[in-house]
Amino acid sequence: AYSHIEASVYGENEYNSASVLMGADGSIDITGSGLGPTILAHVIYGDGEASINIGSTEGISITDELVQALVTGDGSASIGMETGGDITITNSMVSAEVVDYGHAEVDMEVEGGIVIDNSDVTAYSGSSPITSVIYMDADYFDIEDTTIEAVVYGNGTARIDLDSWDGDISITDSSILADVNGYGHAEVNLYAEDGSINIIDTQPETEENPLICSVRAESDYGYDSSLVYMEASGDIDILDSLVEALVNYEGTSYIQLYAYEDADDSGNISITNSTVNAEVVGYSHAEVDLYADDGIIITDSSDITAYSGGSNLSSIVDIEADYITIQDSTVEAVVYGDSTATVDMDAWDGDISITDS
């Protein structure tokens, strides 16, 4: 036997609404047996709105469960969680999905931390101006063996924001992906106001799984744009991982990493055995910008690359820090056509060291 909470509408008109609301002056603990779905808000056959809102003062815990807001026609699907404690999601799926036109959103706001382990947090939609978004605000993030995806199966915008206010953003053996399959914009933002950003792959590298841990923004068709933005008041560490902004047709692709010095951390960017790639397959502009208050250290067969087809100012890699160390690694700006390719490295208060081991 298992517990089951469901609000569903099986109708064919445009004004259907299904919602599940939970509020507790304490904690909310949702623990399943893996036998079946637990919390569902569905609009089936027609259009409308499906929403799940969960709020508590002391924390939200979800284990071995499916939490799903689904609209099979046009409309909006949303999942909101807010608590004065922590959100912990373990071996579970949290999914907002609109099959046709509309807006899918997952929003988590906490005063403590967000800890996600071996789970999927997803927002999927067909297409509309603002379509699939995932917003998370917390003191800190600990994400491990997890997939976080905002995907548009058409034209629109896919966006993922992770904002930490009093701690680190740690992403281990996980995939963070904003993806637009048609025309549009894909964006991933990681912002640590008072902490560091750590992106680490601990799994063995194989041909089948060359880079398991990744942070990616991708758009597929038309004149598109992709952006991966990271800012830390501390360090940014990327180990055995992939950071990529990709446009598969024409458009603009940017990766921007900024590490600022604070009282506890020196403001370094360290990239080890990893790939940081901004790429536009067709015409336009690809750019990688790395800025650190202290040092930028790129080692152990890492690749920092900007690739594009061709247009004015089309491929740029800009690296600025007190000192720059590059060992056994590649920094490359390439235009596959007629245009301009630039690699610019500036060290304000130290050396630029480029070596082989």
CSV table of C-alpha atoms in Angstrom, one decimal:
chain,number,residue,atom,x,y,z
A,1,ALA,CA,0.0,0.0,0.0
A,2,TYR,CA,1.1,3.6,-0.6
A,3,SER,CA,-0.2,7.1,0.0
A,4,HIS,CA,-1.5,9.1,-2.9
A,5,ILE,CA,-2.5,12.8,-3.2
A,6,GLU,CA,-4.0,13.9,-6.6
A,7,ALA,CA,-6.0,16.7,-8.1
A,8,SER,CA,-6.8,16.0,-11.7
A,9,VAL,CA,-9.2,17.4,-14.3
A,10,TYR,CA,-10.2,15.3,-17.3
A,11,GLY,CA,-11.8,17.8,-19.6
A,12,GLU,CA,-11.4,19.3,-23.0
A,13,ASN,CA,-12.1,23.1,-22.5
A,14,GLU,CA,-9.6,25.9,-22.0
A,15,TYR,CA,-10.3,26.8,-18.4
A,16,ASN,CA,-9.4,23.7,-16.4
A,17,SER,CA,-7.5,24.0,-13.1
A,18,ALA,CA,-6.0,21.4,-10.8
A,19,SER,CA,-4.0,22.4,-7.7
A,20,VAL,CA,-2.5,20.7,-4.6
A,21,LEU,CA,-1.8,23.0,-1.7
A,22,MET,CA,0.2,22.1,1.5
A,23,GLY,CA,1.1,24.4,4.4
A,24,ALA,CA,2.6,23.5,7.7
A,25,ASP,CA,3.6,25.4,10.8
A,26,GLY,CA,6.3,22.8,11.2
A,27,SER,CA,7.9,20.5,8.7
A,28,ILE,CA,6.6,18.5,5.7
A,29,ASP,CA,7.9,15.0,5.2
A,30,ILE,CA,6.9,13.1,2.1
A,31,THR,CA,8.4,9.6,2.1
A,32,GLY,CA,7.3,6.9,-0.3
A,33,SER,CA,8.0,3.2,-0.9
A,34,GLY,CA,8.6,3.6,-4.7
A,35,LEU,CA,5.4,1.7,-5.4
A,36,GLY,CA,3.5,4.6,-7.1
A,37,PRO,CA,3.2,8.4,-7.6
A,38,THR,CA,2.4,10.4,-4.6
A,39,ILE,CA,1.6,14.1,-5.3
A,40,LEU,CA,0.0,14.9,-8.7
A,41,ALA,CA,-1.8,17.9,-10.2
A,42,HIS,CA,-3.0,17.0,-13.7
A,43,VAL,CA,-5.0,18.6,-16.5
A,44,ILE,CA,-5.6,15.8,-19.0
A,45,TYR,CA,-7.1,16.2,-22.6
A,46,GLY,CA,-7.6,19.9,-22.3
A,47,ASP,CA,-6.0,23.2,-21.6
A,48,GLY,CA,-5.5,25.0,-18.2
A,49,GLU,CA,-3.4,25.3,-15.1
A,50,ALA,CA,-1.8,22.6,-12.9
A,51,SER,CA,0.0,23.7,-9.7
A,52,ILE,CA,1.5,22.3,-6.6
A,53,ASN,CA,2.5,24.6,-3.7
A,54,ILE,CA,4.2,23.3,-0.6
A,55,GLY,CA,5.1,25.6,2.3
A,56,SER,CA,6.5,25.1,5.8
A,57,THR,CA,8.3,26.9,8.5
A,58,GLU,CA,10.8,24.1,9.4
A,59,GLY,CA,11.7,22.2,6.3
A,60,ILE,CA,10.5,20.1,3.4
A,61,SER,CA,11.8,16.5,2.8
A,62,ILE,CA,10.9,14.4,-0.3
A,63,THR,CA,12.2,10.8,-0.5
A,64,ASP,CA,11.4,8.1,-3.1
A,65,GLU,CA,8.5,10.1,-4.6
A,66,LEU,CA,7.1,11.7,-7.8
A,67,VAL,CA,5.8,15.3,-7.5
A,68,GLN,CA,4.3,16.3,-10.8
A,69,ALA,CA,2.3,19.2,-12.3
A,70,LEU,CA,1.2,18.2,-15.8
A,71,VAL,CA,-0.9,19.8,-18.5
A,72,THR,CA,-1.3,17.7,-21.7
A,73,GLY,CA,-2.7,20.7,-23.7
A,74,ASP,CA,-1.9,24.4,-23.6
A,75,GLY,CA,-1.5,26.3,-20.3
A,76,SER,CA,0.9,26.5,-17.3
A,77,ALA,CA,2.4,23.9,-14.9
A,78,SER,CA,4.1,25.1,-11.8
A,79,ILE,CA,5.6,23.6,-8.6
A,80,GLY,CA,6.5,26.0,-5.8
A,81,MET,CA,8.3,25.1,-2.5
A,82,GLU,CA,9.0,27.6,0.3
A,83,THR,CA,10.4,27.0,3.8
A,84,GLY,CA,12.2,28.5,6.7
A,85,GLY,CA,14.4,25.4,6.9
A,86,ASP,CA,16.0,23.1,4.3
A,87,ILE,CA,14.6,21.4,1.2
A,88,THR,CA,15.9,17.8,0.9
A,89,ILE,CA,15.1,15.8,-2.2
A,90,THR,CA,16.3,12.2,-2.3
A,91,ASN,CA,15.8,9.5,-5.0
A,92,SER,CA,12.8,11.5,-6.3
A,93,MET,CA,11.4,13.4,-9.3
A,94,VAL,CA,10.0,16.9,-9.2
A,95,SER,CA,8.5,17.7,-12.6
A,96,ALA,CA,6.4,20.5,-14.2
A,97,GLU,CA,5.4,19.9,-17.7
A,98,VAL,CA,3.2,21.5,-20.4
A,99,VAL,CA,2.9,19.2,-23.5
A,100,ASP,CA,1.8,21.9,-25.9
A,101,TYR,CA,2.1,25.8,-25.7
A,102,GLY,CA,2.7,27.3,-22.3
A,103,HIS,CA,4.9,27.9,-19.3
A,104,ALA,CA,6.5,25.3,-17.0
A,105,GLU,CA,8.2,26.4,-13.8
A,106,VAL,CA,9.8,24.9,-10.7
A,107,ASP,CA,10.5,27.4,-7.9
A,108,MET,CA,12.3,26.7,-4.6
A,109,GLU,CA,12.9,29.4,-2.0
A,110,VAL,CA,14.4,28.5,1.4
A,111,GLU,CA,16.1,30.1,4.3
A,112,GLY,CA,18.4,27.1,4.8
A,113,GLY,CA,19.9,24.8,2.2
A,114,ILE,CA,18.8,22.9,-0.8
A,115,VAL,CA,20.1,19.3,-0.9
A,116,ILE,CA,19.3,17.1,-3.9
A,117,ASP,CA,20.6,13.6,-4.2
A,118,ASN,CA,20.0,11.0,-7.0
A,119,SER,CA,17.0,12.9,-8.2
A,120,ASP,CA,15.5,14.8,-11.2
A,121,VAL,CA,14.2,18.3,-11.1
A,122,THR,CA,12.7,19.2,-14.5
A,123,ALA,CA,10.6,21.8,-16.3
A,124,TYR,CA,9.4,20.8,-19.8
A,125,SER,CA,7.2,22.7,-22.3
A,126,GLY,CA,6.2,23.0,-25.9
A,127,SER,CA,6.7,26.7,-26.7
A,128,SER,CA,5.7,30.2,-25.8
A,129,PRO,CA,7.6,33.5,-25.0
A,130,ILE,CA,8.7,32.4,-21.5
A,131,THR,CA,8.5,28.7,-21.3
A,132,SER,CA,10.6,26.5,-19.1
A,133,VAL,CA,12.3,27.9,-16.0
A,134,ILE,CA,13.8,26.6,-12.7
A,135,TYR,CA,14.5,29.1,-10.0
A,136,MET,CA,16.2,28.0,-6.7
A,137,ASP,CA,17.2,30.4,-3.9
A,138,ALA,CA,19.0,29.1,-0.7
A,139,ASP,CA,21.8,29.7,1.7
A,140,TYR,CA,23.7,26.9,0.0
A,141,PHE,CA,23.3,24.0,-2.5
A,142,ASP,CA,24.5,20.5,-2.4
A,143,ILE,CA,23.6,18.7,-5.6
A,144,GLU,CA,24.8,15.1,-6.2
A,145,ASP,CA,24.0,12.4,-8.8
A,146,THR,CA,21.1,14.6,-10.0
A,147,THR,CA,19.7,16.0,-13.2
A,148,ILE,CA,18.3,19.5,-13.3
A,149,GLU,CA,16.7,20.4,-16.7
A,150,ALA,CA,14.7,23.2,-18.2
A,151,VAL,CA,13.7,22.1,-21.8
A,152,VAL,CA,11.6,23.7,-24.5
A,153,TYR,CA,10.5,21.3,-27.2
A,154,GLY,CA,9.9,24.1,-29.7
A,155,ASN,CA,10.5,27.9,-29.6
A,156,GLY,CA,11.0,29.9,-26.5
A,157,THR,CA,13.3,30.4,-23.4
A,158,ALA,CA,14.8,27.8,-21.1
A,159,ARG,CA,16.4,29.1,-18.0
A,160,ILE,CA,17.9,27.7,-14.8
A,161,ASP,CA,19.0,30.0,-11.8
A,162,LEU,CA,20.7,28.8,-8.7
A,163,ASP,CA,21.3,31.6,-6.2
A,164,SER,CA,23.1,31.0,-2.9
A,165,TRP,CA,23.3,33.7,-0.3
A,166,ASP,CA,25.4,32.4,2.6
A,167,GLY,CA,27.4,29.3,1.3
A,168,ASP,CA,28.7,27.3,-1.6
A,169,ILE,CA,27.1,25.9,-4.7
A,170,SER,CA,28.4,22.3,-4.9
A,171,ILE,CA,27.5,20.3,-8.0
A,172,THR,CA,28.9,16.7,-8.0
A,173,ASP,CA,28.3,14.0,-10.7
A,174,SER,CA,25.3,15.9,-11.9
A,175,SER,CA,23.9,17.5,-15.1
A,176,ILE,CA,22.5,21.0,-15.3
A,177,LEU,CA,20.9,21.7,-18.7
A,178,ALA,CA,18.9,24.5,-20.2
A,179,ASP,CA,17.8,23.4,-23.7
A,180,VAL,CA,15.7,25.0,-26.5
A,181,ASN,CA,15.0,22.6,-29.4
A,182,GLY,CA,13.8,25.4,-31.7
A,183,TYR,CA,14.3,29.2,-31.9
A,184,GLY,CA,15.1,30.9,-28.7
A,185,HIS,CA,17.4,31.5,-25.7
A,186,ALA,CA,18.9,29.0,-23.2
A,187,GLU,CA,20.6,30.2,-20.0
A,188,VAL,CA,22.1,28.8,-16.9
A,189,ASN,CA,23.0,31.2,-14.0
A,190,LEU,CA,25.0,30.1,-10.9
A,191,TYR,CA,25.4,32.9,-8.3
A,192,ALA,CA,27.1,32.5,-4.9
A,193,GLU,CA,26.9,35.8,-3.1
A,194,ASP,CA,29.0,34.7,-0.1
A,195,GLY,CA,30.6,31.4,-1.1
A,196,SER,CA,32.3,29.4,-3.8
A,197,ILE,CA,31.1,27.4,-6.8
A,198,ASN,CA,32.3,23.8,-7.1
A,199,ILE,CA,31.6,21.6,-10.1
A,200,ILE,CA,33.2,18.2,-9.7
A,201,ASP,CA,33.0,14.8,-11.4
A,202,THR,CA,34.1,11.9,-9.1
A,203,GLN,CA,33.2,9.1,-11.4
A,204,PRO,CA,35.8,7.2,-13.6
A,205,GLU,CA,36.1,8.6,-17.1
A,206,THR,CA,35.1,6.1,-19.8
A,207,GLU,CA,34.2,6.3,-23.5
A,208,GLU,CA,30.6,5.9,-22.6
A,209,ASN,CA,30.7,8.5,-19.9
A,210,PRO,CA,33.6,10.9,-20.8
A,211,LEU,CA,32.3,13.9,-18.7
A,212,ILE,CA,29.4,13.0,-16.4
A,213,CYS,CA,29.2,16.3,-14.5
A,214,SER,CA,28.1,19.2,-16.7
A,215,VAL,CA,26.6,22.7,-16.8
A,216,ARG,CA,25.2,23.4,-20.3
A,217,ALA,CA,23.0,25.8,-22.2
A,218,GLU,CA,22.0,24.8,-25.7
A,219,SER,CA,19.7,26.1,-28.4
A,220,ASP,CA,19.2,24.2,-31.6
A,221,TYR,CA,17.6,26.1,-34.6
A,222,GLY,CA,17.3,29.6,-36.0
A,223,TYR,CA,19.0,32.7,-34.7
A,224,ASP,CA,19.5,31.7,-31.1
A,225,SER,CA,21.5,32.5,-28.0
A,226,SER,CA,23.1,30.5,-25.2
A,227,LEU,CA,24.6,31.7,-22.0
A,228,VAL,CA,26.3,30.1,-19.0
A,229,TYR,CA,27.0,32.6,-16.2
A,230,MET,CA,28.8,32.0,-12.9
A,231,GLU,CA,29.7,34.5,-10.2
A,232,ALA,CA,31.2,33.7,-6.8
A,233,SER,CA,32.4,35.8,-3.9
A,234,GLY,CA,35.0,33.1,-3.5
A,235,ASP,CA,36.5,30.5,-5.8
A,236,ILE,CA,35.2,28.8,-8.9
A,237,ASP,CA,36.5,25.2,-9.1
A,238,ILE,CA,35.8,23.0,-12.2
A,239,LEU,CA,37.2,19.5,-12.0
A,240,ASP,CA,36.8,16.7,-14.6
A,241,SER,CA,33.6,18.4,-15.9
A,242,LEU,CA,32.0,20.1,-18.9
A,243,VAL,CA,30.8,23.7,-19.0
A,244,GLU,CA,29.3,24.6,-22.4
A,245,ALA,CA,27.1,27.2,-24.2
A,246,LEU,CA,26.2,25.8,-27.6
A,247,VAL,CA,24.1,27.2,-30.5
A,248,ASN,CA,23.5,24.6,-33.2
A,249,TYR,CA,22.6,27.0,-36.0
A,250,GLU,CA,23.2,30.8,-36.0
A,251,GLY,CA,23.4,33.2,-33.0
A,252,THR,CA,25.5,34.1,-30.0
A,253,SER,CA,27.1,31.9,-27.4
A,254,TYR,CA,28.7,33.2,-24.1
A,255,ILE,CA,30.4,31.7,-21.1
A,256,GLN,CA,31.2,34.2,-18.3
A,257,LEU,CA,32.9,33.2,-15.1
A,258,TYR,CA,33.7,35.8,-12.4
A,259,ALA,CA,35.5,35.0,-9.1
A,260,TYR,CA,35.8,37.8,-6.6
A,261,GLU,CA,37.9,37.9,-3.4
A,262,ASP,CA,36.2,37.9,0.0
A,263,ALA,CA,37.3,37.5,3.6
A,264,ASP,CA,37.5,33.7,3.4
A,265,ASP,CA,38.4,33.0,-0.3
A,266,SER,CA,41.0,34.5,-2.5
A,267,GLY,CA,38.9,34.6,-5.7
A,268,ASN,CA,40.5,32.0,-7.9
A,269,ILE,CA,39.2,30.2,-11.0
A,270,SER,CA,40.7,26.7,-11.2
A,271,ILE,CA,39.9,24.5,-14.2
A,272,THR,CA,41.3,21.0,-14.1
A,273,ASN,CA,40.9,18.3,-16.7
A,274,SER,CA,37.8,20.0,-17.9
A,275,THR,CA,36.3,21.6,-21.0
A,276,VAL,CA,34.8,25.1,-21.1
A,277,ASN,CA,33.4,25.6,-24.6
A,278,ALA,CA,31.3,28.4,-26.2
A,279,GLU,CA,30.3,27.4,-29.7
A,280,VAL,CA,28.1,28.6,-32.6
A,281,VAL,CA,27.9,26.1,-35.4
A,282,GLY,CA,26.8,28.7,-37.9
A,283,TYR,CA,27.4,32.4,-38.3
A,284,SER,CA,27.8,34.8,-35.4
A,285,HIS,CA,29.7,35.2,-32.1
A,286,ALA,CA,31.2,32.8,-29.5
A,287,GLU,CA,33.0,34.1,-26.4
A,288,VAL,CA,34.5,32.8,-23.2
A,289,ASP,CA,35.3,35.4,-20.4
A,290,LEU,CA,37.2,34.4,-17.3
A,291,TYR,CA,37.8,37.0,-14.6
A,292,ALA,CA,39.4,36.4,-11.2
A,293,ASP,CA,40.5,38.8,-8.4
A,294,ASP,CA,43.4,36.5,-7.7
A,295,GLY,CA,44.5,33.7,-10.1
A,296,ILE,CA,43.3,31.7,-13.0
A,297,ILE,CA,44.8,28.2,-13.1
A,298,ILE,CA,44.1,25.9,-16.1
A,299,THR,CA,45.7,22.5,-15.9
A,300,ASP,CA,45.7,18.8,-16.7
A,301,SER,CA,44.5,18.6,-20.3
A,302,SER,CA,41.8,21.3,-20.0
A,303,ASP,CA,40.3,23.0,-23.0
A,304,ILE,CA,39.1,26.6,-23.0
A,305,THR,CA,37.5,27.2,-26.5
A,306,ALA,CA,35.4,29.6,-28.5
A,307,TYR,CA,34.3,28.3,-31.9
A,308,SER,CA,32.1,29.9,-34.5
A,309,GLY,CA,31.2,29.9,-38.2
A,310,GLY,CA,32.0,33.4,-39.2
A,311,SER,CA,30.9,37.1,-38.7
A,312,ASN,CA,32.4,40.3,-37.3
A,313,LEU,CA,34.2,39.6,-34.0
A,314,SER,CA,33.2,36.0,-34.0
A,315,SER,CA,35.4,34.0,-31.6
A,316,ILE,CA,37.0,35.5,-28.4
A,317,VAL,CA,38.6,34.1,-25.3
A,318,ASP,CA,39.3,36.8,-22.7
A,319,ILE,CA,41.2,35.8,-19.5
A,320,GLU,CA,41.9,38.4,-16.8
A,321,ALA,CA,43.4,37.9,-13.3
A,322,ASP,CA,46.3,38.9,-11.0
A,323,TYR,CA,48.2,35.9,-12.4
A,324,ILE,CA,47.5,33.2,-15.0
A,325,THR,CA,48.9,29.7,-15.0
A,326,ILE,CA,48.3,27.3,-18.0
A,327,GLN,CA,49.8,23.8,-17.9
A,328,ASP,CA,49.2,21.0,-20.4
A,329,SER,CA,46.1,22.7,-21.6
A,330,THR,CA,44.6,24.4,-24.7
A,331,VAL,CA,43.2,27.9,-25.0
A,332,GLU,CA,41.7,28.4,-28.5
A,333,ALA,CA,39.5,30.8,-30.4
A,334,VAL,CA,38.6,29.5,-33.9
A,335,VAL,CA,36.5,30.9,-36.8
A,336,TYR,CA,35.5,28.4,-39.4
A,337,GLY,CA,35.1,31.1,-42.0
A,338,ASP,CA,36.1,34.7,-42.6
A,339,SER,CA,36.2,36.9,-39.5
A,340,THR,CA,38.2,37.6,-36.4
A,341,ALA,CA,39.6,35.2,-33.7
A,342,THR,CA,41.1,36.7,-30.5
A,343,VAL,CA,42.8,35.2,-27.4
A,344,ASP,CA,43.5,38.0,-24.8
A,345,MET,CA,45.2,37.3,-21.5
A,346,ASP,CA,45.9,40.0,-19.0
A,347,ALA,CA,47.8,39.5,-15.7
A,348,TRP,CA,47.6,42.7,-13.5
A,349,ASP,CA,49.9,41.8,-10.6
A,350,GLY,CA,51.8,38.6,-11.5
A,351,ASP,CA,53.0,36.3,-14.2
A,352,ILE,CA,51.5,34.6,-17.1
A,353,SER,CA,53.0,31.1,-17.1
A,354,ILE,CA,52.3,28.6,-20.0
A,355,THR,CA,54.1,25.3,-19.5
A,356,ASP,CA,54.2,21.6,-20.4
A,357,SER,CA,54.8,19.0,-17.7
